[in-house]
Amino acid sequence: HYSMKVLFVVPEIRLDMAPTNFPFWAGILASIVEQKNGQVAILDLNAIRMNYGNKQVPSEVIIDAIKSEKWDMIGIGGLTTTYSRIKELAPIIRKHSTDSLFVGGGGWSTYNPDEILELVPELDMICIGEGEETFAELYDEAKNGRDFEKVAGLCLRDKNGFKFTAPRALISDLDKVPYPSYDLIETDIYFRYSSLPYSVESFNSKKRASV
């Protein structure tokens, strides 16, 4: 029984402030991989930048993570403002994981997927719009058949150009979307820098005060 290995990469964003927003997209997609008995990890550069002086995570750290496993699929996503960083990360990822299916998704690539595939040649395809159902089918196809043209909601490379698969309808029942795999998210970092009432520091100071 073949178990796929999937890595989700969360780029750094807004280096002028601490990270406060969980990458729910990566957590939810990781949960889908786990439901399908795959192996999954999240490389959250936006969180772990706090371990490097709130600067971009050094390339050697990223390379070590990419080389740590033979990933069948690597997904990268983020807001539109992550584009320039993803443009830097994509060649590093591709160089050190040459055979992975490399997929982009999220706001940075959804609004102009064919142009993004042209600008970021390392990517194999873009997942357009809501990614949960598309990714679930993409995962199955990557594992079992690799006929990606039958998965709705993708923009694929096609010889020298690009091909859109059938459009994907919006998810009709949001209750079917699984909860994120919180155990894979850098929750300690996010809580440390979240607003005071929820932060670990606040909890600890209250605890110290009551001793």
N, C-alpha and C. Protein backbone atom coordinates (compact mmCIF):
# COMPACT_ATOMS: atom_id res chain seq x y z
N HIS A 1 0.85 -1.21 0.00
CA HIS A 1 0.00 0.00 0.00
C HIS A 1 0.88 1.24 0.00
N TYR A 2 0.78 2.01 -1.08
CA TYR A 2 1.64 3.17 -1.27
C TYR A 2 1.08 4.38 -0.54
N SER A 3 1.90 5.02 0.28
CA SER A 3 1.47 6.19 1.04
C SER A 3 2.15 7.44 0.47
N MET A 4 1.36 8.37 -0.01
CA MET A 4 1.92 9.60 -0.59
C MET A 4 2.48 10.51 0.49
N LYS A 5 3.54 11.22 0.15
CA LYS A 5 4.13 12.20 1.08
C LYS A 5 3.91 13.60 0.52
N VAL A 6 3.28 14.44 1.32
CA VAL A 6 2.90 15.78 0.86
C VAL A 6 3.47 16.83 1.81
N LEU A 7 4.01 17.90 1.23
CA LEU A 7 4.52 19.03 2.02
C LEU A 7 3.80 20.30 1.59
N PHE A 8 3.33 21.07 2.57
CA PHE A 8 2.76 22.39 2.27
C PHE A 8 3.72 23.46 2.78
N VAL A 9 4.00 24.43 1.92
CA VAL A 9 4.94 25.50 2.26
C VAL A 9 4.16 26.81 2.39
N VAL A 10 4.30 27.45 3.55
CA VAL A 10 3.64 28.73 3.83
C VAL A 10 4.71 29.82 3.79
N PRO A 11 4.66 30.72 2.80
CA PRO A 11 5.71 31.74 2.70
C PRO A 11 5.59 32.79 3.80
N GLU A 12 6.70 33.47 4.05
CA GLU A 12 6.69 34.60 4.99
C GLU A 12 5.86 35.74 4.39
N ILE A 13 5.22 36.49 5.27
CA ILE A 13 4.44 37.65 4.84
C ILE A 13 4.45 38.70 5.95
N ARG A 14 4.39 39.96 5.55
CA ARG A 14 4.30 41.07 6.51
C ARG A 14 5.40 41.00 7.57
N LEU A 15 6.61 41.13 7.10
CA LEU A 15 7.76 41.06 8.00
C LEU A 15 7.82 42.25 8.97
N ASP A 16 6.94 43.24 8.76
CA ASP A 16 6.91 44.39 9.66
C ASP A 16 6.09 44.10 10.91
N MET A 17 5.50 42.89 10.99
CA MET A 17 4.73 42.54 12.18
C MET A 17 4.89 41.05 12.48
N ALA A 18 4.52 40.67 13.70
CA ALA A 18 4.63 39.26 14.09
C ALA A 18 3.51 38.45 13.42
N PRO A 19 3.71 37.14 13.24
CA PRO A 19 2.65 36.32 12.63
C PRO A 19 1.51 36.10 13.60
N THR A 20 0.30 36.34 13.15
CA THR A 20 -0.87 36.13 14.02
C THR A 20 -1.94 35.27 13.36
N ASN A 21 -1.88 35.09 12.06
CA ASN A 21 -2.95 34.37 11.35
C ASN A 21 -2.52 32.94 11.00
N PHE A 22 -3.22 31.99 11.61
CA PHE A 22 -2.95 30.58 11.29
C PHE A 22 -3.09 30.34 9.78
N PRO A 23 -2.23 29.52 9.18
CA PRO A 23 -2.41 29.15 7.77
C PRO A 23 -3.46 28.02 7.68
N PHE A 24 -4.72 28.42 7.82
CA PHE A 24 -5.80 27.41 7.87
C PHE A 24 -5.83 26.56 6.60
N TRP A 25 -5.50 27.18 5.46
CA TRP A 25 -5.53 26.42 4.20
C TRP A 25 -4.62 25.19 4.29
N ALA A 26 -3.41 25.40 4.82
CA ALA A 26 -2.45 24.29 4.91
C ALA A 26 -2.93 23.25 5.91
N GLY A 27 -3.50 23.71 7.02
CA GLY A 27 -4.02 22.79 8.03
C GLY A 27 -5.17 21.94 7.53
N ILE A 28 -6.07 22.57 6.75
CA ILE A 28 -7.23 21.83 6.21
C ILE A 28 -6.78 20.83 5.16
N LEU A 29 -5.90 21.27 4.25
CA LEU A 29 -5.43 20.34 3.21
C LEU A 29 -4.62 19.20 3.82
N ALA A 30 -3.86 19.51 4.89
CA ALA A 30 -3.12 18.45 5.59
C ALA A 30 -4.09 17.44 6.20
N SER A 31 -5.19 17.94 6.72
CA SER A 31 -6.21 17.07 7.30
C SER A 31 -6.79 16.12 6.24
N ILE A 32 -6.97 16.64 5.02
CA ILE A 32 -7.48 15.81 3.91
C ILE A 32 -6.46 14.70 3.59
N VAL A 33 -5.17 15.06 3.57
CA VAL A 33 -4.13 14.04 3.31
C VAL A 33 -4.20 12.95 4.39
N GLU A 34 -4.34 13.36 5.64
CA GLU A 34 -4.39 12.38 6.74
C GLU A 34 -5.63 11.48 6.63
N GLN A 35 -6.75 12.06 6.21
CA GLN A 35 -7.96 11.25 6.01
C GLN A 35 -7.73 10.17 4.96
N LYS A 36 -6.86 10.48 4.00
CA LYS A 36 -6.57 9.54 2.91
C LYS A 36 -5.36 8.66 3.25
N ASN A 37 -4.94 8.69 4.51
CA ASN A 37 -3.82 7.87 4.99
C ASN A 37 -2.48 8.21 4.34
N GLY A 38 -2.35 9.46 3.90
CA GLY A 38 -1.06 9.92 3.40
C GLY A 38 -0.21 10.48 4.53
N GLN A 39 1.03 10.80 4.21
CA GLN A 39 1.92 11.44 5.18
C GLN A 39 2.05 12.92 4.79
N VAL A 40 2.04 13.79 5.79
CA VAL A 40 2.00 15.21 5.46
C VAL A 40 2.77 16.03 6.48
N ALA A 41 3.35 17.12 6.00
CA ALA A 41 4.04 18.08 6.88
C ALA A 41 3.76 19.49 6.37
N ILE A 42 3.88 20.45 7.28
CA ILE A 42 3.73 21.86 6.92
C ILE A 42 5.03 22.59 7.27
N LEU A 43 5.60 23.24 6.27
CA LEU A 43 6.79 24.08 6.51
C LEU A 43 6.29 25.52 6.53
N ASP A 44 6.04 26.01 7.74
CA ASP A 44 5.44 27.34 7.90
C ASP A 44 6.53 28.38 8.11
N LEU A 45 7.02 28.90 6.99
CA LEU A 45 8.10 29.89 7.06
C LEU A 45 7.63 31.17 7.75
N ASN A 46 6.33 31.46 7.62
CA ASN A 46 5.82 32.69 8.23
C ASN A 46 5.86 32.63 9.75
N ALA A 47 5.71 31.44 10.31
CA ALA A 47 5.81 31.29 11.76
C ALA A 47 7.26 31.19 12.20
N ILE A 48 8.03 30.31 11.55
CA ILE A 48 9.38 30.04 12.07
C ILE A 48 10.35 31.18 11.79
N ARG A 49 9.93 32.19 10.98
CA ARG A 49 10.79 33.37 10.82
C ARG A 49 11.08 34.03 12.17
N MET A 50 10.18 33.83 13.14
CA MET A 50 10.39 34.43 14.46
C MET A 50 11.60 33.80 15.16
N ASN A 51 12.00 32.60 14.72
CA ASN A 51 13.21 31.97 15.26
C ASN A 51 14.47 32.52 14.59
N TYR A 52 14.28 33.37 13.58
CA TYR A 52 15.43 33.92 12.84
C TYR A 52 15.35 35.45 12.84
N GLY A 53 14.98 36.00 14.00
CA GLY A 53 14.98 37.45 14.15
C GLY A 53 13.94 38.16 13.32
N ASN A 54 12.79 37.48 13.06
CA ASN A 54 11.71 38.05 12.25
C ASN A 54 12.20 38.47 10.86
N LYS A 55 13.15 37.68 10.33
CA LYS A 55 13.64 37.89 8.97
C LYS A 55 13.25 36.66 8.14
N GLN A 56 13.47 36.75 6.85
CA GLN A 56 13.19 35.59 6.00
C GLN A 56 14.01 34.38 6.48
N VAL A 57 13.39 33.23 6.44
CA VAL A 57 14.06 32.01 6.90
C VAL A 57 15.23 31.70 5.95
N PRO A 58 16.42 31.41 6.52
CA PRO A 58 17.59 31.15 5.67
C PRO A 58 17.36 29.99 4.69
N SER A 59 17.93 30.13 3.50
CA SER A 59 17.74 29.12 2.45
C SER A 59 18.16 27.73 2.89
N GLU A 60 19.26 27.64 3.68
CA GLU A 60 19.73 26.29 4.06
C GLU A 60 18.72 25.57 4.95
N VAL A 61 17.96 26.32 5.74
CA VAL A 61 16.91 25.72 6.59
C VAL A 61 15.81 25.15 5.69
N ILE A 62 15.44 25.92 4.67
CA ILE A 62 14.39 25.49 3.73
C ILE A 62 14.87 24.26 2.95
N ILE A 63 16.12 24.31 2.49
CA ILE A 63 16.67 23.19 1.71
C ILE A 63 16.69 21.91 2.54
N ASP A 64 17.08 22.01 3.80
CA ASP A 64 17.10 20.83 4.69
C ASP A 64 15.71 20.21 4.80
N ALA A 65 14.69 21.07 4.93
CA ALA A 65 13.31 20.57 5.05
C ALA A 65 12.86 19.91 3.76
N ILE A 66 13.19 20.51 2.63
CA ILE A 66 12.79 19.95 1.33
C ILE A 66 13.48 18.60 1.10
N LYS A 67 14.75 18.53 1.48
CA LYS A 67 15.52 17.30 1.23
C LYS A 67 15.27 16.21 2.27
N SER A 68 14.53 16.54 3.33
CA SER A 68 14.35 15.59 4.43
C SER A 68 13.52 14.36 4.04
N GLU A 69 12.70 14.50 3.00
CA GLU A 69 11.85 13.40 2.53
C GLU A 69 11.81 13.42 1.01
N LYS A 70 11.34 12.32 0.43
CA LYS A 70 11.07 12.32 -1.01
C LYS A 70 9.60 12.65 -1.17
N TRP A 71 9.30 13.92 -1.33
CA TRP A 71 7.90 14.38 -1.39
C TRP A 71 7.27 14.03 -2.74
N ASP A 72 6.09 13.45 -2.69
CA ASP A 72 5.35 13.18 -3.93
C ASP A 72 4.70 14.46 -4.45
N MET A 73 4.27 15.30 -3.50
CA MET A 73 3.59 16.53 -3.89
C MET A 73 4.00 17.65 -2.93
N ILE A 74 4.23 18.84 -3.49
CA ILE A 74 4.51 20.02 -2.67
C ILE A 74 3.53 21.11 -3.10
N GLY A 75 2.83 21.67 -2.11
CA GLY A 75 1.89 22.75 -2.39
C GLY A 75 2.39 24.04 -1.76
N ILE A 76 2.21 25.15 -2.47
CA ILE A 76 2.60 26.44 -1.93
C ILE A 76 1.47 27.43 -2.19
N GLY A 77 1.19 28.29 -1.20
CA GLY A 77 0.09 29.22 -1.39
C GLY A 77 0.22 30.41 -0.47
N GLY A 78 -0.64 31.39 -0.69
CA GLY A 78 -0.62 32.58 0.14
C GLY A 78 -1.38 33.70 -0.51
N LEU A 79 -1.37 34.85 0.15
CA LEU A 79 -2.01 36.04 -0.39
C LEU A 79 -1.22 36.57 -1.58
N THR A 80 -1.84 37.48 -2.31
CA THR A 80 -1.19 38.08 -3.48
C THR A 80 0.16 38.68 -3.13
N THR A 81 0.27 39.22 -1.92
CA THR A 81 1.52 39.88 -1.51
C THR A 81 2.66 38.90 -1.27
N THR A 82 2.41 37.60 -1.33
CA THR A 82 3.50 36.62 -1.18
C THR A 82 4.18 36.29 -2.52
N TYR A 83 3.67 36.88 -3.61
CA TYR A 83 4.17 36.49 -4.94
C TYR A 83 5.69 36.58 -5.05
N SER A 84 6.27 37.71 -4.64
CA SER A 84 7.73 37.88 -4.86
C SER A 84 8.52 36.85 -4.06
N ARG A 85 8.04 36.51 -2.86
CA ARG A 85 8.73 35.50 -2.06
C ARG A 85 8.57 34.11 -2.69
N ILE A 86 7.38 33.81 -3.18
CA ILE A 86 7.17 32.50 -3.81
C ILE A 86 8.05 32.38 -5.06
N LYS A 87 8.23 33.49 -5.77
CA LYS A 87 9.11 33.49 -6.95
C LYS A 87 10.55 33.12 -6.55
N GLU A 88 10.96 33.50 -5.33
CA GLU A 88 12.30 33.12 -4.83
C GLU A 88 12.32 31.68 -4.34
N LEU A 89 11.22 31.25 -3.70
CA LEU A 89 11.19 29.91 -3.11
C LEU A 89 11.05 28.81 -4.16
N ALA A 90 10.32 29.08 -5.23
CA ALA A 90 10.01 28.02 -6.21
C ALA A 90 11.26 27.35 -6.79
N PRO A 91 12.29 28.11 -7.21
CA PRO A 91 13.48 27.42 -7.74
C PRO A 91 14.22 26.60 -6.69
N ILE A 92 14.22 27.07 -5.45
CA ILE A 92 14.87 26.31 -4.36
C ILE A 92 14.14 24.98 -4.17
N ILE A 93 12.81 25.05 -4.13
CA ILE A 93 12.00 23.84 -3.92
C ILE A 93 12.21 22.87 -5.08
N ARG A 94 12.12 23.39 -6.30
CA ARG A 94 12.24 22.51 -7.48
C ARG A 94 13.62 21.88 -7.57
N LYS A 95 14.65 22.64 -7.26
CA LYS A 95 16.02 22.12 -7.37
C LYS A 95 16.25 20.95 -6.42
N HIS A 96 15.65 21.02 -5.23
CA HIS A 96 15.92 20.01 -4.22
C HIS A 96 14.81 18.97 -4.08
N SER A 97 13.81 19.07 -4.95
CA SER A 97 12.76 18.05 -4.99
C SER A 97 12.30 17.93 -6.44
N THR A 98 13.18 17.40 -7.27
CA THR A 98 12.99 17.47 -8.73
C THR A 98 11.76 16.72 -9.23
N ASP A 99 11.37 15.65 -8.54
CA ASP A 99 10.30 14.81 -9.06
C ASP A 99 8.93 15.08 -8.44
N SER A 100 8.86 16.00 -7.48
CA SER A 100 7.57 16.27 -6.83
C SER A 100 6.61 16.94 -7.80
N LEU A 101 5.32 16.63 -7.63
CA LEU A 101 4.28 17.40 -8.28
C LEU A 101 4.20 18.71 -7.50
N PHE A 102 4.41 19.83 -8.18
CA PHE A 102 4.54 21.13 -7.50
C PHE A 102 3.33 21.99 -7.87
N VAL A 103 2.51 22.27 -6.86
CA VAL A 103 1.20 22.88 -7.10
C VAL A 103 1.09 24.22 -6.37
N GLY A 104 0.60 25.23 -7.06
CA GLY A 104 0.32 26.52 -6.44
C GLY A 104 -1.18 26.69 -6.23
N GLY A 105 -1.54 27.49 -5.23
CA GLY A 105 -2.95 27.78 -5.00
C GLY A 105 -3.09 28.97 -4.08
N GLY A 106 -4.31 29.48 -3.96
CA GLY A 106 -4.54 30.65 -3.10
C GLY A 106 -4.58 31.93 -3.91
N GLY A 107 -4.78 33.02 -3.19
CA GLY A 107 -5.00 34.31 -3.84
C GLY A 107 -3.89 34.75 -4.77
N TRP A 108 -2.66 34.38 -4.44
CA TRP A 108 -1.52 34.87 -5.24
C TRP A 108 -1.54 34.31 -6.66
N SER A 109 -2.22 33.18 -6.88
CA SER A 109 -2.17 32.53 -8.19
C SER A 109 -3.54 32.30 -8.83
N THR A 110 -4.60 32.45 -8.06
CA THR A 110 -5.94 32.11 -8.54
C THR A 110 -6.46 33.07 -9.60
N TYR A 111 -6.14 34.36 -9.47
CA TYR A 111 -6.79 35.34 -10.36
C TYR A 111 -6.17 35.37 -11.75
N ASN A 112 -4.94 34.86 -11.91
CA ASN A 112 -4.31 34.82 -13.25
C ASN A 112 -3.42 33.58 -13.36
N PRO A 113 -4.01 32.39 -13.26
CA PRO A 113 -3.19 31.17 -13.15
C PRO A 113 -2.27 30.90 -14.34
N ASP A 114 -2.74 31.19 -15.55
CA ASP A 114 -1.88 30.92 -16.71
C ASP A 114 -0.67 31.85 -16.71
N GLU A 115 -0.89 33.10 -16.32
CA GLU A 115 0.23 34.05 -16.23
C GLU A 115 1.22 33.63 -15.15
N ILE A 116 0.70 33.14 -14.02
CA ILE A 116 1.57 32.69 -12.92
C ILE A 116 2.41 31.50 -13.37
N LEU A 117 1.82 30.56 -14.12
CA LEU A 117 2.60 29.41 -14.61
C LEU A 117 3.72 29.87 -15.55
N GLU A 118 3.45 30.95 -16.27
CA GLU A 118 4.48 31.50 -17.15
C GLU A 118 5.59 32.16 -16.33
N LEU A 119 5.19 32.90 -15.28
CA LEU A 119 6.15 33.65 -14.46
C LEU A 119 6.92 32.76 -13.49
N VAL A 120 6.31 31.64 -13.09
CA VAL A 120 6.94 30.72 -12.13
C VAL A 120 7.05 29.35 -12.81
N PRO A 121 8.07 29.17 -13.65
CA PRO A 121 8.16 27.97 -14.48
C PRO A 121 8.33 26.67 -13.70
N GLU A 122 8.70 26.78 -12.43
CA GLU A 122 8.91 25.56 -11.62
C GLU A 122 7.60 24.86 -11.28
N LEU A 123 6.49 25.61 -11.27
CA LEU A 123 5.19 25.03 -10.89
C LEU A 123 4.63 24.15 -12.00
N ASP A 124 3.99 23.04 -11.59
CA ASP A 124 3.34 22.16 -12.57
C ASP A 124 1.91 22.59 -12.88
N MET A 125 1.23 23.13 -11.88
CA MET A 125 -0.18 23.48 -12.06
C MET A 125 -0.63 24.44 -10.97
N ILE A 126 -1.78 25.06 -11.21
CA ILE A 126 -2.42 25.95 -10.23
C ILE A 126 -3.79 25.40 -9.91
N CYS A 127 -4.10 25.42 -8.64
CA CYS A 127 -5.42 25.04 -8.14
C CYS A 127 -6.21 26.35 -8.00
N ILE A 128 -7.32 26.48 -8.72
CA ILE A 128 -8.04 27.75 -8.83
C ILE A 128 -9.17 27.82 -7.79
N GLY A 129 -9.25 28.95 -7.10
CA GLY A 129 -10.38 29.19 -6.19
C GLY A 129 -10.33 28.30 -4.95
N GLU A 130 -11.50 27.91 -4.46
CA GLU A 130 -11.56 27.05 -3.27
C GLU A 130 -10.85 25.74 -3.56
N GLY A 131 -9.89 25.40 -2.71
CA GLY A 131 -9.02 24.28 -3.06
C GLY A 131 -9.34 22.94 -2.42
N GLU A 132 -10.27 22.92 -1.47
CA GLU A 132 -10.42 21.69 -0.66
C GLU A 132 -10.88 20.50 -1.50
N GLU A 133 -11.96 20.65 -2.26
CA GLU A 133 -12.45 19.52 -3.07
C GLU A 133 -11.50 19.25 -4.24
N THR A 134 -10.99 20.32 -4.84
CA THR A 134 -10.05 20.15 -5.96
C THR A 134 -8.81 19.40 -5.49
N PHE A 135 -8.28 19.80 -4.34
CA PHE A 135 -7.07 19.14 -3.85
C PHE A 135 -7.33 17.67 -3.53
N ALA A 136 -8.48 17.36 -2.94
CA ALA A 136 -8.80 15.97 -2.59
C ALA A 136 -8.78 15.10 -3.86
N GLU A 137 -9.36 15.60 -4.94
CA GLU A 137 -9.37 14.84 -6.20
C GLU A 137 -7.98 14.81 -6.83
N LEU A 138 -7.29 15.93 -6.73
CA LEU A 138 -5.92 16.00 -7.27
C LEU A 138 -5.01 14.98 -6.58
N TYR A 139 -5.15 14.88 -5.26
CA TYR A 139 -4.36 13.92 -4.49
C TYR A 139 -4.63 12.50 -5.00
N ASP A 140 -5.91 12.15 -5.15
CA ASP A 140 -6.27 10.80 -5.61
C ASP A 140 -5.69 10.54 -7.00
N GLU A 141 -5.77 11.53 -7.86
CA GLU A 141 -5.28 11.37 -9.23
C GLU A 141 -3.76 11.25 -9.24
N ALA A 142 -3.08 12.03 -8.39
CA ALA A 142 -1.62 11.95 -8.30
C ALA A 142 -1.19 10.57 -7.83
N LYS A 143 -2.00 9.98 -6.97
CA LYS A 143 -1.66 8.67 -6.42
C LYS A 143 -2.00 7.54 -7.38
N ASN A 144 -3.13 7.67 -8.08
CA ASN A 144 -3.67 6.51 -8.80
C ASN A 144 -3.58 6.58 -10.32
N GLY A 145 -3.62 7.77 -10.89
CA GLY A 145 -3.72 7.78 -12.35
C GLY A 145 -2.92 8.86 -13.06
N ARG A 146 -2.85 10.01 -12.46
CA ARG A 146 -2.14 11.17 -13.02
C ARG A 146 -2.77 11.70 -14.30
N ASP A 147 -4.10 11.50 -14.46
CA ASP A 147 -4.82 12.14 -15.56
C ASP A 147 -5.46 13.41 -14.99
N PHE A 148 -4.66 14.46 -14.87
CA PHE A 148 -5.11 15.66 -14.16
C PHE A 148 -6.16 16.46 -14.93
N GLU A 149 -6.28 16.18 -16.22
CA GLU A 149 -7.26 16.94 -17.01
C GLU A 149 -8.69 16.65 -16.58
N LYS A 150 -8.91 15.53 -15.91
CA LYS A 150 -10.28 15.23 -15.48
C LYS A 150 -10.62 15.82 -14.12
N VAL A 151 -9.66 16.50 -13.48
CA VAL A 151 -9.92 17.17 -12.20
C VAL A 151 -10.33 18.60 -12.48
N ALA A 152 -11.55 18.96 -12.11
CA ALA A 152 -12.05 20.33 -12.35
C ALA A 152 -11.31 21.32 -11.46
N GLY A 153 -11.16 22.55 -11.96
CA GLY A 153 -10.61 23.63 -11.13
C GLY A 153 -9.10 23.80 -11.19
N LEU A 154 -8.47 23.31 -12.28
CA LEU A 154 -7.01 23.40 -12.39
C LEU A 154 -6.61 24.20 -13.64
N CYS A 155 -5.41 24.76 -13.59
CA CYS A 155 -4.75 25.27 -14.78
C CYS A 155 -3.44 24.50 -14.90
N LEU A 156 -3.28 23.78 -16.00
CA LEU A 156 -2.14 22.86 -16.18
C LEU A 156 -1.22 23.36 -17.28
N ARG A 157 0.02 22.94 -17.20
CA ARG A 157 0.92 23.13 -18.34
C ARG A 157 0.50 22.18 -19.45
N ASP A 158 0.54 22.66 -20.69
CA ASP A 158 0.16 21.82 -21.82
C ASP A 158 1.14 22.10 -22.95
N LYS A 159 2.10 21.18 -23.15
CA LYS A 159 3.17 21.37 -24.13
C LYS A 159 3.80 22.76 -23.91
N ASN A 160 3.59 23.68 -24.85
CA ASN A 160 4.21 25.00 -24.69
C ASN A 160 3.25 26.02 -24.11
N GLY A 161 2.03 25.60 -23.84
CA GLY A 161 1.04 26.56 -23.35
C GLY A 161 0.40 26.09 -22.05
N PHE A 162 -0.86 26.47 -21.88
CA PHE A 162 -1.57 26.16 -20.63
C PHE A 162 -2.98 25.70 -20.96
N LYS A 163 -3.53 24.88 -20.09
CA LYS A 163 -4.86 24.34 -20.33
C LYS A 163 -5.67 24.44 -19.04
N PHE A 164 -6.87 24.95 -19.15
CA PHE A 164 -7.79 25.00 -18.01
C PHE A 164 -8.67 23.76 -18.04
N THR A 165 -8.81 23.09 -16.91
CA THR A 165 -9.78 21.99 -16.82
C THR A 165 -11.16 22.61 -16.57
N ALA A 166 -12.18 21.77 -16.47
CA ALA A 166 -13.54 22.28 -16.27
C ALA A 166 -13.60 23.15 -15.02
N PRO A 167 -14.46 24.19 -15.02
CA PRO A 167 -14.55 25.02 -13.82
C PRO A 167 -15.09 24.23 -12.63
N ARG A 168 -14.67 24.62 -11.46
CA ARG A 168 -15.07 23.95 -10.22
C ARG A 168 -16.17 24.78 -9.54
N ALA A 169 -17.28 24.16 -9.22
CA ALA A 169 -18.34 24.86 -8.49
C ALA A 169 -17.87 25.17 -7.07
N LEU A 170 -18.46 26.19 -6.47
CA LEU A 170 -18.16 26.48 -5.07
C LEU A 170 -18.59 25.31 -4.21
N ILE A 171 -17.92 25.12 -3.08
CA ILE A 171 -18.26 24.02 -2.18
C ILE A 171 -19.66 24.26 -1.62
N SER A 172 -20.56 23.30 -1.85
CA SER A 172 -21.97 23.51 -1.48
C SER A 172 -22.22 23.27 0.01
N ASP A 173 -21.44 22.36 0.60
CA ASP A 173 -21.65 22.03 2.02
C ASP A 173 -20.34 22.21 2.77
N LEU A 174 -20.20 23.36 3.42
CA LEU A 174 -18.94 23.65 4.12
C LEU A 174 -18.70 22.72 5.30
N ASP A 175 -19.76 22.06 5.79
CA ASP A 175 -19.59 21.12 6.90
C ASP A 175 -18.75 19.91 6.50
N LYS A 176 -18.60 19.71 5.19
CA LYS A 176 -17.79 18.57 4.73
C LYS A 176 -16.30 18.89 4.73
N VAL A 177 -15.96 20.17 4.89
CA VAL A 177 -14.54 20.56 4.95
C VAL A 177 -14.02 20.19 6.34
N PRO A 178 -12.94 19.41 6.42
CA PRO A 178 -12.48 18.95 7.74
C PRO A 178 -11.81 20.07 8.54
N TYR A 179 -11.75 19.87 9.84
CA TYR A 179 -11.01 20.79 10.69
C TYR A 179 -9.52 20.71 10.34
N PRO A 180 -8.79 21.82 10.52
CA PRO A 180 -7.34 21.76 10.24
C PRO A 180 -6.63 20.80 11.17
N SER A 181 -5.51 20.27 10.71
CA SER A 181 -4.64 19.43 11.57
C SER A 181 -3.81 20.37 12.43
N TYR A 182 -4.38 20.78 13.56
CA TYR A 182 -3.72 21.78 14.41
C TYR A 182 -2.38 21.27 14.93
N ASP A 183 -2.23 19.95 15.05
CA ASP A 183 -0.96 19.41 15.57
C ASP A 183 0.20 19.69 14.62
N LEU A 184 -0.09 20.00 13.36
CA LEU A 184 0.97 20.29 12.39
C LEU A 184 1.24 21.79 12.26
N ILE A 185 0.42 22.60 12.92
CA ILE A 185 0.56 24.06 12.84
C ILE A 185 1.42 24.55 14.00
N GLU A 186 2.21 25.58 13.76
CA GLU A 186 3.12 26.12 14.78
C GLU A 186 2.33 26.95 15.80
N THR A 187 1.41 26.27 16.50
CA THR A 187 0.48 27.01 17.37
C THR A 187 1.21 27.78 18.47
N ASP A 188 2.31 27.24 18.98
CA ASP A 188 3.00 27.94 20.07
C ASP A 188 3.51 29.30 19.61
N ILE A 189 3.99 29.37 18.36
CA ILE A 189 4.47 30.65 17.84
C ILE A 189 3.30 31.61 17.64
N TYR A 190 2.21 31.12 17.05
CA TYR A 190 1.07 32.00 16.80
C TYR A 190 0.47 32.52 18.10
N PHE A 191 0.35 31.65 19.10
CA PHE A 191 -0.22 32.10 20.37
C PHE A 191 0.70 33.10 21.06
N ARG A 192 2.00 32.90 20.91
CA ARG A 192 2.95 33.80 21.57
C ARG A 192 2.78 35.23 21.08
N TYR A 193 2.40 35.40 19.83
CA TYR A 193 2.32 36.74 19.26
C TYR A 193 0.89 37.19 19.00
N SER A 194 -0.09 36.39 19.43
CA SER A 194 -1.48 36.80 19.19
C SER A 194 -1.89 37.85 20.21
N SER A 195 -3.09 38.39 20.05
CA SER A 195 -3.51 39.49 20.93
C SER A 195 -3.53 39.01 22.38
N LEU A 196 -3.30 39.96 23.29
CA LEU A 196 -2.99 39.66 24.68
C LEU A 196 -3.91 38.66 25.38
N PRO A 197 -5.24 38.79 25.25
CA PRO A 197 -6.08 37.88 26.04
C PRO A 197 -5.83 36.41 25.72
N TYR A 198 -5.41 36.11 24.48
CA TYR A 198 -5.24 34.72 24.06
C TYR A 198 -3.79 34.26 24.16
N SER A 199 -2.90 35.17 24.45
CA SER A 199 -1.50 34.80 24.32
C SER A 199 -0.99 33.99 25.50
N VAL A 200 -0.03 33.18 25.20
CA VAL A 200 0.60 32.33 26.23
C VAL A 200 1.25 33.21 27.29
N GLU A 201 1.84 34.33 26.85
CA GLU A 201 2.50 35.22 27.80
C GLU A 201 1.51 35.74 28.83
N SER A 202 0.33 36.10 28.34
CA SER A 202 -0.71 36.61 29.23
C SER A 202 -1.10 35.54 30.24
N PHE A 203 -1.27 34.33 29.75
CA PHE A 203 -1.64 33.20 30.63
C PHE A 203 -0.55 32.97 31.68
N ASN A 204 0.70 32.98 31.22
CA ASN A 204 1.80 32.74 32.16
C ASN A 204 1.92 33.83 33.22
N SER A 205 1.71 35.09 32.79
CA SER A 205 1.85 36.17 33.76
C SER A 205 0.75 36.10 34.81
N LYS A 206 -0.46 35.67 34.37
CA LYS A 206 -1.55 35.51 35.34
C LYS A 206 -1.21 34.39 36.32
N LYS A 207 -0.62 33.32 35.77
CA LYS A 207 -0.27 32.18 36.59
C LYS A 207 0.78 32.59 37.64
N ARG A 208 1.78 33.37 37.16
CA ARG A 208 2.83 33.82 38.07
C ARG A 208 2.24 34.74 39.16
N ALA A 209 1.29 35.57 38.75
CA ALA A 209 0.69 36.50 39.71
C ALA A 209 -0.12 35.79 40.79
N SER A 210 -0.66 34.62 40.42
CA SER A 210 -1.51 33.91 41.39
C SER A 210 -0.70 33.01 42.32
N VAL A 211 0.59 32.84 42.01
CA VAL A 211 1.42 31.96 42.85
C VAL A 211 1.76 32.66 44.17
